[in-house]
PDB file of C-alpha atoms in Angstrom:
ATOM      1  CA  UNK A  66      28.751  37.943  19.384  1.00  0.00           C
ATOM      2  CA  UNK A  67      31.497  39.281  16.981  1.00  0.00           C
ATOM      3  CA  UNK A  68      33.391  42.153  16.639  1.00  0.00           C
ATOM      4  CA  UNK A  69      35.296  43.441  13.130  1.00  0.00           C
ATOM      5  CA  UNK A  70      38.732  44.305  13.074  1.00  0.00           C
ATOM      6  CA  UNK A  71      39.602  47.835  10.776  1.00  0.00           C
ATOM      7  CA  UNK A  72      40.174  45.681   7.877  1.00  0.00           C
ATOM      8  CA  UNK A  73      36.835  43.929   8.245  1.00  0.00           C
ATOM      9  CA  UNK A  74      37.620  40.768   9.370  1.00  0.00           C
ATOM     10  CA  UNK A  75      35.088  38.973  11.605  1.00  0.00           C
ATOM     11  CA  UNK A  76      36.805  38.089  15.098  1.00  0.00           C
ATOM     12  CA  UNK A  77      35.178  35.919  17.156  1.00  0.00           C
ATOM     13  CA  UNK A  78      35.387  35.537  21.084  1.00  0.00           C
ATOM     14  CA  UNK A  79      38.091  34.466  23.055  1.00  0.00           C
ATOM     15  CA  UNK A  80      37.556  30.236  23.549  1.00  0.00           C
ATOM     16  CA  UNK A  81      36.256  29.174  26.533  1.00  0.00           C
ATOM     17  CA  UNK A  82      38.783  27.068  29.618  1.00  0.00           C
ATOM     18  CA  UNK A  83      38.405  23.496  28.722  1.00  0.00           C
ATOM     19  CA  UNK A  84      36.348  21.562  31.684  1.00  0.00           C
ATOM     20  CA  UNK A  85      38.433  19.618  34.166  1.00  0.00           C
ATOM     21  CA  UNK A  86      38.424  15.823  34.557  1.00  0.00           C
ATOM     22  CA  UNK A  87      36.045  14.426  36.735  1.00  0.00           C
ATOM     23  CA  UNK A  88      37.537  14.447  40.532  1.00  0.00           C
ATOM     24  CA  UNK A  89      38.266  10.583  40.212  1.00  0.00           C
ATOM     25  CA  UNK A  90      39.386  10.912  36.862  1.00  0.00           C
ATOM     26  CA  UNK A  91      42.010  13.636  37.638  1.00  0.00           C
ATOM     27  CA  UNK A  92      43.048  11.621  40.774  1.00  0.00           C
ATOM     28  CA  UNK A  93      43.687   8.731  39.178  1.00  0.00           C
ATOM     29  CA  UNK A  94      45.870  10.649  35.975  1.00  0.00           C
ATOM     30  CA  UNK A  95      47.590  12.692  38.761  1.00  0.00           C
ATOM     31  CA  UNK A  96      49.215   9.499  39.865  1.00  0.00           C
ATOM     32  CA  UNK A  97      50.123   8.181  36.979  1.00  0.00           C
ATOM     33  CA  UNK A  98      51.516  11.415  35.802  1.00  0.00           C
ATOM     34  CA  UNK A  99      53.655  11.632  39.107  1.00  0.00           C
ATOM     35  CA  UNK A 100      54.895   8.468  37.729  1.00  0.00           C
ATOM     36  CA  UNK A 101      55.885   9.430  34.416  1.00  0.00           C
ATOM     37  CA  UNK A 102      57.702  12.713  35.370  1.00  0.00           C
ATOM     38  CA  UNK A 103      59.445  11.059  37.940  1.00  0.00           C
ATOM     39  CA  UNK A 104      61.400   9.145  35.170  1.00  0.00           C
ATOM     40  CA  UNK A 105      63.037  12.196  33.435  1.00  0.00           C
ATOM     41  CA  UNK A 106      65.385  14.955  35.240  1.00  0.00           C
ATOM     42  CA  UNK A 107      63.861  17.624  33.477  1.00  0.00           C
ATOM     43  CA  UNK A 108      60.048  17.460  33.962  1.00  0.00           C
ATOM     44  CA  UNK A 109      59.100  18.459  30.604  1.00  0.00           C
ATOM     45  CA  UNK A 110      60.678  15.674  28.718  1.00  0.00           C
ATOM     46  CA  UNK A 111      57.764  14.389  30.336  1.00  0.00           C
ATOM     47  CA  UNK A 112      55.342  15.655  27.462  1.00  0.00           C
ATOM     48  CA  UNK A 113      55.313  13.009  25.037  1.00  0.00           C
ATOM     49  CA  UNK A 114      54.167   9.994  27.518  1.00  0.00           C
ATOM     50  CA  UNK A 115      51.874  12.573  28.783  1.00  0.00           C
ATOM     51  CA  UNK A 116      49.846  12.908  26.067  1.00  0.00           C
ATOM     52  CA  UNK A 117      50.112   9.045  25.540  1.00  0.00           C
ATOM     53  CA  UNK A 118      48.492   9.185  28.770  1.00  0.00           C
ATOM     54  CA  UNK A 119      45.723  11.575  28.386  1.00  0.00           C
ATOM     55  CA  UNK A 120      44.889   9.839  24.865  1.00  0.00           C
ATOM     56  CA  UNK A 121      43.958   6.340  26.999  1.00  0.00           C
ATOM     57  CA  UNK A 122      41.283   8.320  29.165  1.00  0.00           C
ATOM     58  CA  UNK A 123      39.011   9.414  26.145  1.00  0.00           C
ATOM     59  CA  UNK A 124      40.760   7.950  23.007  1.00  0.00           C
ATOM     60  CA  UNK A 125      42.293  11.321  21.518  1.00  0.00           C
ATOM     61  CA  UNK A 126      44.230  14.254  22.875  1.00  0.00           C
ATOM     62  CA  UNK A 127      41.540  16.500  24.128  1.00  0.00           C
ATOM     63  CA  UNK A 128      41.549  19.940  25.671  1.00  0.00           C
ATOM     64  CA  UNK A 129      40.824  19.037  28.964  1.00  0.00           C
ATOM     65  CA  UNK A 130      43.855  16.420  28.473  1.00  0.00           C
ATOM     66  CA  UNK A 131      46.474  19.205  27.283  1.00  0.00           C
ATOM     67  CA  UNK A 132      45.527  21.286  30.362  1.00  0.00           C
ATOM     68  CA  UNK A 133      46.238  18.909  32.146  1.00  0.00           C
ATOM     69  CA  UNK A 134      49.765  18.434  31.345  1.00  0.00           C
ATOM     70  CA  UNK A 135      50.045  22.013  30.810  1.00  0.00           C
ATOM     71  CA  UNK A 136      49.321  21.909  34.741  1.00  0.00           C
ATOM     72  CA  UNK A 137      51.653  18.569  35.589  1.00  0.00           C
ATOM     73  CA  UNK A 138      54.347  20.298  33.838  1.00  0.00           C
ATOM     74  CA  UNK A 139      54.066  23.992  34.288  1.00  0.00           C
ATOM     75  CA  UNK A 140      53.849  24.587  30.640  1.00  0.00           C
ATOM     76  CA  UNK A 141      51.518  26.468  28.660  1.00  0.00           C
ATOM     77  CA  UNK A 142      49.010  25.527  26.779  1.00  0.00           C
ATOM     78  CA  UNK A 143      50.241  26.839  23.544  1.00  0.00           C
ATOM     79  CA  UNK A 144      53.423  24.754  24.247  1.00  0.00           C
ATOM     80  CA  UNK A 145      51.336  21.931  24.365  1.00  0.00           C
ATOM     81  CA  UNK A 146      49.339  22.351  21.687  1.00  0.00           C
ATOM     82  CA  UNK A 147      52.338  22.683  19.404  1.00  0.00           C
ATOM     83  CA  UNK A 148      53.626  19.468  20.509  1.00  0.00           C
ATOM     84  CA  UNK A 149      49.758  17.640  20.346  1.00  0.00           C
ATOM     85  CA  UNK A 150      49.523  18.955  16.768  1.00  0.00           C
ATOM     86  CA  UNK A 151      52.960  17.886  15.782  1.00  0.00           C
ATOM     87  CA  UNK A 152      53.280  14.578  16.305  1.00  0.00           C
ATOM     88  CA  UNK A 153      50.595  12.211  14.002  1.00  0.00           C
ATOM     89  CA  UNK A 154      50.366   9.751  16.941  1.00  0.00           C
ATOM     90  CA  UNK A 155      47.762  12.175  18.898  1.00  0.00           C
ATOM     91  CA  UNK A 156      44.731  12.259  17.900  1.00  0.00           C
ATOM     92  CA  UNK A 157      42.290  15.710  17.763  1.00  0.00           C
ATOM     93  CA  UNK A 158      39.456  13.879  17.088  1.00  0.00           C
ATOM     94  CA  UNK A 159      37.479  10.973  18.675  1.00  0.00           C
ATOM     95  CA  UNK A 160      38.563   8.091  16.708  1.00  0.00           C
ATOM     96  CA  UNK A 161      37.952   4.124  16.300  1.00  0.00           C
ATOM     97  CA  UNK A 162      38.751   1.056  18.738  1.00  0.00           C
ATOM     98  CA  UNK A 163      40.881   0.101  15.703  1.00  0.00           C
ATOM     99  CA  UNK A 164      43.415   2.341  13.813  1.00  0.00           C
ATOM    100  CA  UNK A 165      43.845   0.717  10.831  1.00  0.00           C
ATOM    101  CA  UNK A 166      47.063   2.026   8.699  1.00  0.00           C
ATOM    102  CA  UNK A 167      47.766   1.613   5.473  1.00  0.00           C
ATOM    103  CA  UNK A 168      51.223   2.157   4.229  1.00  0.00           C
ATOM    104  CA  UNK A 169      50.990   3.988   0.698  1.00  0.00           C
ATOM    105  CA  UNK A 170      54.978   5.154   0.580  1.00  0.00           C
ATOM    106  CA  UNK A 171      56.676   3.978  -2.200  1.00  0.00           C
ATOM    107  CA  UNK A 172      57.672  -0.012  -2.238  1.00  0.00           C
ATOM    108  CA  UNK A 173      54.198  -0.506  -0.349  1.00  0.00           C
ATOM    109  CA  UNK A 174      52.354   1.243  -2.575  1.00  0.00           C
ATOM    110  CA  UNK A 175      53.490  -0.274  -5.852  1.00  0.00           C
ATOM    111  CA  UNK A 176      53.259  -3.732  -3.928  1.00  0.00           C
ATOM    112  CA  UNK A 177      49.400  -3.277  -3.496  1.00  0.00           C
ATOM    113  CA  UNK A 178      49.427  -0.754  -0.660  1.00  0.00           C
ATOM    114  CA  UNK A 179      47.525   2.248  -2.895  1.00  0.00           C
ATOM    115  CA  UNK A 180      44.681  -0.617  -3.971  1.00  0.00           C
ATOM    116  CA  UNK A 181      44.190  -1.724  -0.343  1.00  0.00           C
ATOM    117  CA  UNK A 182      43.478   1.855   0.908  1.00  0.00           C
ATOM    118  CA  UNK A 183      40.940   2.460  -2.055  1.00  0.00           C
ATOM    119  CA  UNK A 184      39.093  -0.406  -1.229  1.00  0.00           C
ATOM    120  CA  UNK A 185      39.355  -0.224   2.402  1.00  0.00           C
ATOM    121  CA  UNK A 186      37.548   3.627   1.901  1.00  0.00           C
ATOM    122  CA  UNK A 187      35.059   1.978  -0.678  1.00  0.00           C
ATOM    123  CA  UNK A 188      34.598  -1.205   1.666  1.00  0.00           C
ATOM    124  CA  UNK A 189      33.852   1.039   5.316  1.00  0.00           C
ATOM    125  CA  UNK A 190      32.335   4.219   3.672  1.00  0.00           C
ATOM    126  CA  UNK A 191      35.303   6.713   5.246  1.00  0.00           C
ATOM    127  CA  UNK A 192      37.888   8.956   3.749  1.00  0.00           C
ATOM    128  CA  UNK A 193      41.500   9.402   5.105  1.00  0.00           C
ATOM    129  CA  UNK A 194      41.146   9.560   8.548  1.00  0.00           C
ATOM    130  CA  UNK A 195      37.481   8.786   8.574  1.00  0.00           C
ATOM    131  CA  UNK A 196      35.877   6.272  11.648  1.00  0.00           C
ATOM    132  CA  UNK A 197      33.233   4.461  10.930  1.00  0.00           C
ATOM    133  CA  UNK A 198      29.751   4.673  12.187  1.00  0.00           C
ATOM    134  CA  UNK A 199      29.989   2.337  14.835  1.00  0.00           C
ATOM    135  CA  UNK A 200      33.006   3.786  16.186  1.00  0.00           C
ATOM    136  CA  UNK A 201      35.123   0.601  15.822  1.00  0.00           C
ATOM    137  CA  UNK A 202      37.852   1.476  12.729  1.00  0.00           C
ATOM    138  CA  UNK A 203      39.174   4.637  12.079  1.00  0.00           C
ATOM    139  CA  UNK A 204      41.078   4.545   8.485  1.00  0.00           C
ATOM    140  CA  UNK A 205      44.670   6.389   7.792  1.00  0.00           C
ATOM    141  CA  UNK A 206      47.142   6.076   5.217  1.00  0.00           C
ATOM    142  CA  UNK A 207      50.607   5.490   6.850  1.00  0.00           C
ATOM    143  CA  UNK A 208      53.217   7.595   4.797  1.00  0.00           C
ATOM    144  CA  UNK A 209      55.915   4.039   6.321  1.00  0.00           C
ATOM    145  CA  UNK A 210      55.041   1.371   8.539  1.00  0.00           C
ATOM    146  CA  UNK A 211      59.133   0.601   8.635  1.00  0.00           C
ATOM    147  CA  UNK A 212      58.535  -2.941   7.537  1.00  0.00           C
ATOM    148  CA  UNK A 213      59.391  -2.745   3.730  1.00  0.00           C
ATOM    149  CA  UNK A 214      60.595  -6.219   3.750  1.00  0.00           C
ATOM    150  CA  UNK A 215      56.688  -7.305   4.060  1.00  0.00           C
ATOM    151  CA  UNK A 216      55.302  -4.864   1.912  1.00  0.00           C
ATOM    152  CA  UNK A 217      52.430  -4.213   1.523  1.00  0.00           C
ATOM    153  CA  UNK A 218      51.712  -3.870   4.973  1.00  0.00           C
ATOM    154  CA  UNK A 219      48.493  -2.635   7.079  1.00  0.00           C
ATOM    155  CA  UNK A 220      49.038  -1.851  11.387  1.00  0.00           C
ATOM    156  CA  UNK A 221      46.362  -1.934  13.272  1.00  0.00           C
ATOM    157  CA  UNK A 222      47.392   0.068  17.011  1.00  0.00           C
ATOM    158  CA  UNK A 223      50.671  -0.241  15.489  1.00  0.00           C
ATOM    159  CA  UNK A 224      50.635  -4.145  15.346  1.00  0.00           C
ATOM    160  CA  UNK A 225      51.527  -5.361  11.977  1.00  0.00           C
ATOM    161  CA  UNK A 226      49.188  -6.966   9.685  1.00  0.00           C
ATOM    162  CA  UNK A 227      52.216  -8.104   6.581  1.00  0.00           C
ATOM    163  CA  UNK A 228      52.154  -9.246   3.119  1.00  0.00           C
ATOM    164  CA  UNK A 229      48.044  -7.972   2.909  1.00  0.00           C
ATOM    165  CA  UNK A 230      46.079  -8.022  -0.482  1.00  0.00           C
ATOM    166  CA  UNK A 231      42.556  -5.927  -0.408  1.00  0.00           C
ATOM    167  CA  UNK A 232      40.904  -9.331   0.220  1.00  0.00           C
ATOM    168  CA  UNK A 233      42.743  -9.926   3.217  1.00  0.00           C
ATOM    169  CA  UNK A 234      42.331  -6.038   4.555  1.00  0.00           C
ATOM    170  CA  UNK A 235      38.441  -6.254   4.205  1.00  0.00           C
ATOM    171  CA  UNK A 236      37.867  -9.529   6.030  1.00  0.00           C
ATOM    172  CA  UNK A 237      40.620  -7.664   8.435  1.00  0.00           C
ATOM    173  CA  UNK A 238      38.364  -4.637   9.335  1.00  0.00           C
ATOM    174  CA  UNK A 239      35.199  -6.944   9.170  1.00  0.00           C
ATOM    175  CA  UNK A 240      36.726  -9.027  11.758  1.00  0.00           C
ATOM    176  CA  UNK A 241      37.503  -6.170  13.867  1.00  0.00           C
ATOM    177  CA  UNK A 242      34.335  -4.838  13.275  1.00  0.00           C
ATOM    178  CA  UNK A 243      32.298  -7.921  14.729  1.00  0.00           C
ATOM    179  CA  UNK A 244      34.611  -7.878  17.483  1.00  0.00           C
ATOM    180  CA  UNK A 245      36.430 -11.397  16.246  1.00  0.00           C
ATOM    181  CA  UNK A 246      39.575 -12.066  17.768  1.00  0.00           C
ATOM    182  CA  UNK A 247      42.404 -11.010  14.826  1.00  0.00           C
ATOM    183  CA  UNK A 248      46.191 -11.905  15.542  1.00  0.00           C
ATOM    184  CA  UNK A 249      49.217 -10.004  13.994  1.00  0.00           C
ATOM    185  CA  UNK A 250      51.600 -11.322  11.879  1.00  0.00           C
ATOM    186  CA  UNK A 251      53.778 -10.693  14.824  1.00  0.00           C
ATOM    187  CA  UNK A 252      54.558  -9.128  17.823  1.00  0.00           C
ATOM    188  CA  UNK A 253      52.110  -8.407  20.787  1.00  0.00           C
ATOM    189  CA  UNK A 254      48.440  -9.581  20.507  1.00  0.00           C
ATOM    190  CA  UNK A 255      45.716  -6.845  19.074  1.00  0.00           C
ATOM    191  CA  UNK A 256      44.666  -4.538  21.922  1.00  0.00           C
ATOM    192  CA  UNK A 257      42.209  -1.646  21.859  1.00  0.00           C
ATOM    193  CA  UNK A 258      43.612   1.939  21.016  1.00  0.00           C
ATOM    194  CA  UNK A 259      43.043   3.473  24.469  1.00  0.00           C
ATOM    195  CA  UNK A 260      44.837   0.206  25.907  1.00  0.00           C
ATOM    196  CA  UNK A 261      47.653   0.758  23.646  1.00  0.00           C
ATOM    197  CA  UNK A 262      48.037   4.754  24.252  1.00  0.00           C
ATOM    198  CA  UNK A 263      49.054   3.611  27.619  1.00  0.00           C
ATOM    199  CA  UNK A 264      51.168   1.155  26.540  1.00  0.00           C
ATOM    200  CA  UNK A 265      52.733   3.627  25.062  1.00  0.00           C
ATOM    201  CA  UNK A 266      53.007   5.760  27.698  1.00  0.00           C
ATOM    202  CA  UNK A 267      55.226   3.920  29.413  1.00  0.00           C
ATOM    203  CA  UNK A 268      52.863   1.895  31.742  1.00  0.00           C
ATOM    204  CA  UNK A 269      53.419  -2.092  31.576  1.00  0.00           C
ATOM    205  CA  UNK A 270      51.462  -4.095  29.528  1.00  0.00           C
ATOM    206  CA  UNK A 271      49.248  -6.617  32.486  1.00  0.00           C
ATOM    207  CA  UNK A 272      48.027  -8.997  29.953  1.00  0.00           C
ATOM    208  CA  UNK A 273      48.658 -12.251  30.675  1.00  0.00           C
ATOM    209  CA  UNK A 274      51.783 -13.576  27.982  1.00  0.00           C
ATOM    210  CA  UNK A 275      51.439 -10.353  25.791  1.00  0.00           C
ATOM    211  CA  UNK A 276      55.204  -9.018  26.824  1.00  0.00           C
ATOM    212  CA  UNK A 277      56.494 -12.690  25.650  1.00  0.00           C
ATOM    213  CA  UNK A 278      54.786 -12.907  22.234  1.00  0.00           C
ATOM    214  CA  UNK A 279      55.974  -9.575  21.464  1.00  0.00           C
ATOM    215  CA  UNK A 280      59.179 -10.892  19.870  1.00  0.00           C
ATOM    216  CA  UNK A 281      61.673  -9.189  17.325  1.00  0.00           C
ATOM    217  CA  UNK A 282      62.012  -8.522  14.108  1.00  0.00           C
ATOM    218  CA  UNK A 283      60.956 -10.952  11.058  1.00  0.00           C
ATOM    219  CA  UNK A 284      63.121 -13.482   9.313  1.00  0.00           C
ATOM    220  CA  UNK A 285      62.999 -10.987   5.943  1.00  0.00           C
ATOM    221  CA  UNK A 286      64.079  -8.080   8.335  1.00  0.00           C
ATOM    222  CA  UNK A 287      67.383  -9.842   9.706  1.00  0.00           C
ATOM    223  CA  UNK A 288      68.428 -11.423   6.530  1.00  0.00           C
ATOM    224  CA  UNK A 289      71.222  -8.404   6.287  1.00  0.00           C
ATOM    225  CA  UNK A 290      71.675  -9.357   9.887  1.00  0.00           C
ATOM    226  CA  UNK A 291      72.954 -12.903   9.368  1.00  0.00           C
ATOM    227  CA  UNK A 292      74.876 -12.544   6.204  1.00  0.00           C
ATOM    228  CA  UNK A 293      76.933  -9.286   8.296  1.00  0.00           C
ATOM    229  CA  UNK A 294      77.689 -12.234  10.877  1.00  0.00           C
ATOM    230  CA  UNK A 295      79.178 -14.590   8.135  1.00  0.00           C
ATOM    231  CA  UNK A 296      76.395 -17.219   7.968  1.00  0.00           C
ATOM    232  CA  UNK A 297      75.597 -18.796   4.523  1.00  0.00           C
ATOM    233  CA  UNK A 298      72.243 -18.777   3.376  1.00  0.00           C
ATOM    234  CA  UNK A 299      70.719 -21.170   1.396  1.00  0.00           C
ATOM    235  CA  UNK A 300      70.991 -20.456  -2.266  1.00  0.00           C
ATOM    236  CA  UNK A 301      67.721 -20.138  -3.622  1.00  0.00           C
ATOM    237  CA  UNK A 302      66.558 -19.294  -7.800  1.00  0.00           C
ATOM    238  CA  UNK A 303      63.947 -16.340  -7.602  1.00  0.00           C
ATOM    239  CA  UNK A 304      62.692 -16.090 -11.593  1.00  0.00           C
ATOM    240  CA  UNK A 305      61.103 -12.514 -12.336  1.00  0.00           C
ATOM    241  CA  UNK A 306      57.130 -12.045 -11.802  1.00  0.00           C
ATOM    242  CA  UNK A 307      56.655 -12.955 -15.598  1.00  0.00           C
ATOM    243  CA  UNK A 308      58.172 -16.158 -15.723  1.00  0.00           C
ATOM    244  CA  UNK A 309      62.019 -17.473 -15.974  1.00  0.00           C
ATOM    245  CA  UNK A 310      64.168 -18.656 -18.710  1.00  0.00           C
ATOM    246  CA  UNK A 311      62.215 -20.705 -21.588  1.00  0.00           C
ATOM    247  CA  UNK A 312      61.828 -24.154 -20.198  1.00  0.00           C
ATOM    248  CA  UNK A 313      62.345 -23.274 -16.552  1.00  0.00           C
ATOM    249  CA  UNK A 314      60.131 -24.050 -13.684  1.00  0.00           C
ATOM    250  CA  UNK A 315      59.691 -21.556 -11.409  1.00  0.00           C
ATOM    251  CA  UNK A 316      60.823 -21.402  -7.623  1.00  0.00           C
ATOM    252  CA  UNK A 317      58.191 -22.433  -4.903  1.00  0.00           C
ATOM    253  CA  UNK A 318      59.310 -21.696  -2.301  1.00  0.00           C
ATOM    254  CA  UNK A 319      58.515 -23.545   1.007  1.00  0.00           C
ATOM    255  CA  UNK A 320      57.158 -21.814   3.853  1.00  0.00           C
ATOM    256  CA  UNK A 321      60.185 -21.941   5.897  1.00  0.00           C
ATOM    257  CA  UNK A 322      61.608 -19.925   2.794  1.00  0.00           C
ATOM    258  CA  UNK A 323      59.010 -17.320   1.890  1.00  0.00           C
ATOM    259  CA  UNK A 324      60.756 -14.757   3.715  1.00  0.00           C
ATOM    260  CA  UNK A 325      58.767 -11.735   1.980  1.00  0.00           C
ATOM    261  CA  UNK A 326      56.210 -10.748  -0.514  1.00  0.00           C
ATOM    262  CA  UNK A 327      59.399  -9.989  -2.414  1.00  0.00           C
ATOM    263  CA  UNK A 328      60.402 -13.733  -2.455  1.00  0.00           C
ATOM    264  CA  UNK A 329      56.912 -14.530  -3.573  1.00  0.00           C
ATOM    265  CA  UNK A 330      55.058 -11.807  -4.996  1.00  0.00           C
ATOM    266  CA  UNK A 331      51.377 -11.123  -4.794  1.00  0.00           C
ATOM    267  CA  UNK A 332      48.852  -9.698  -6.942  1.00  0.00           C
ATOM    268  CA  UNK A 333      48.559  -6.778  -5.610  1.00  0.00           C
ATOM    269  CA  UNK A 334      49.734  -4.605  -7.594  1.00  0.00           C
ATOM    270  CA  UNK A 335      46.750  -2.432  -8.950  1.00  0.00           C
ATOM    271  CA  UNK A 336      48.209   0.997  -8.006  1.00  0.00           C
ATOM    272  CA  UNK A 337      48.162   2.538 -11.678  1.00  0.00           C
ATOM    273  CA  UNK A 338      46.974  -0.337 -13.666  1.00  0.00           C
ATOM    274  CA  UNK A 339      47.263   1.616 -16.725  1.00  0.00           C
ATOM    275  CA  UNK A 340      50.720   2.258 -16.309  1.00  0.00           C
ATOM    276  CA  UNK A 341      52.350  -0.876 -15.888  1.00  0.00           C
ATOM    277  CA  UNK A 342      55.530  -0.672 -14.552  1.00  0.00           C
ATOM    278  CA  UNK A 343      58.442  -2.204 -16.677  1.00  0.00           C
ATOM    279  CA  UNK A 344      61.853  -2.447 -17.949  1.00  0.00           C
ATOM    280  CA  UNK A 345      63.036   0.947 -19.319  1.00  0.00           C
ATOM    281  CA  UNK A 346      65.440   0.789 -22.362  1.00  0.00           C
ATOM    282  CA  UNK A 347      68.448   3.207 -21.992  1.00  0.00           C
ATOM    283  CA  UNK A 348      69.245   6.282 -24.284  1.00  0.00           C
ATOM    284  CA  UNK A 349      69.672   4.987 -27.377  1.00  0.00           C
ATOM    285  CA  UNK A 350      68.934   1.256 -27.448  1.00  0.00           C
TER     286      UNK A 350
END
């Protein structure tokens, strides 16, 4: 049933209290919540983990799951909700095992990172933000993955995937797909979403030798790093994409020295194949 305002609009009824967890369900977040607020000394800094936390019961942020820290934390739901609808790392929606990111911001994007997210949405069938049928890969464009020095670069549950071509993404989400075991370029093995929601809520990850092959940062990334400290680096001869001086050979480099897809491109580059990019001549010349 609907009512009409004056103006004519259609309103329609108030929305319905979200259900509550199940009675072991809420038991069991209860706890862990107690946990999490316990950490902060005011209890709504709690709010971010929070959500983390309600995300690894169902896979999203749900209604049920911002009532419930609207009740942990004696907020509102509209308080909440702002903070659920703010932040990209919530989901609204059920989503995939897999969140697959692809970073289309600048240096990724004319690296290959545009032509990877075309042909991943070609390759599964789904649009931005689009899971699959069986549920397993939900696909996103990442506006940075903050790993520029390995551009272009997919994350899947925010585990990097570097230096990817389309070729590489596709057997990527095929693997993950079948349910083959994929490893990142670094950091922590592959986990599923919900796993890594409470990861990311602040809960330890239990899996045997995951908190040791986490790591640091790449060699690429700490290049800046070293040379700040005073240590020489190797000099090295990088010729341009099209080829060095007449007569040259050009640099291969070994694999102790490909630092980057910078150091040896790929063809990736498909972005705006009509426009290649290029030297520009100044005013004038």
């Amino acid at each position: 049933m609907t009512t009409s305002s004056p103006e004519g609009v259609s309103l329609g009824m108030p929305q319905l209290p979200p259900p509550d967890y199940p009675a072991d369900v809420r038991a069991r977040l209860e706890a862990d919540a107690r946990e999490v607020v316990a950490r902060y000394p005011d209890s709504r800094s709690a709010l971010l983990p929070l959500l983390h936390l309600v995300q690894s019961q169902e896979g999203h942020v749900t209604r049920t799951g911002m009532q419930f820290c609207a009740d942990v934390l004696d907020l509102t739901t509209a308080e909440v909700t702002a903070v659920a609808t703010f932040y990209t790392m919530y989901r609204r929606k059920p989503s995939g095992d897999y969140q697959v990111g692809v970073c289309t911001n600048t240096l990724c994007a004319v690296m290959g990172g545009d032509a990877i997210f075309e042909t991943l949405q070609e390759h599964l069938g789904v649009g931005n933000g689009g899971t699959t049928e069986d549920g397993k890969v939900t696909l996103e464009h990442i506006e940075c993955n903050a790993a520029c020095d390995f551009a272009p670069v997919v994350m899947v549950n925010w585990e990097f995937f570097d230096n990817q071509t389309p070729d590489s993404a596709k057997r990527l989400v095929d693997d993950l797909r079948a349910g083959t075991q994929v490893e990142p370029t670094r950091g922590a093995p592959l986990c599923t979403f919900k796993e890594t929601a409470r990861i990311l809520a602040g809960f330890p990850d239990e899996r045997a030798g995951a908190v040791e092959a986490s790591g640091g940062a790449g060699p690429a990334s700490l290049i800046g790093l070293r040379l700040a400290k005073g240590e020489a680096l190797p000099a090295r001869v990088v010729h341009p994409r099209a080829g060095g001086p007449e007569g040259s050979q050009p640099h291969d480099p070994s694999p102790s020295e490909h630092l980057s897809s910078h150091d040896a491109p790929q063809q990736t580059s498909a972005s705006d194949p009509a426009h290649p990019a290029g030297p520009s001549a100044e005013e004038g010349e």
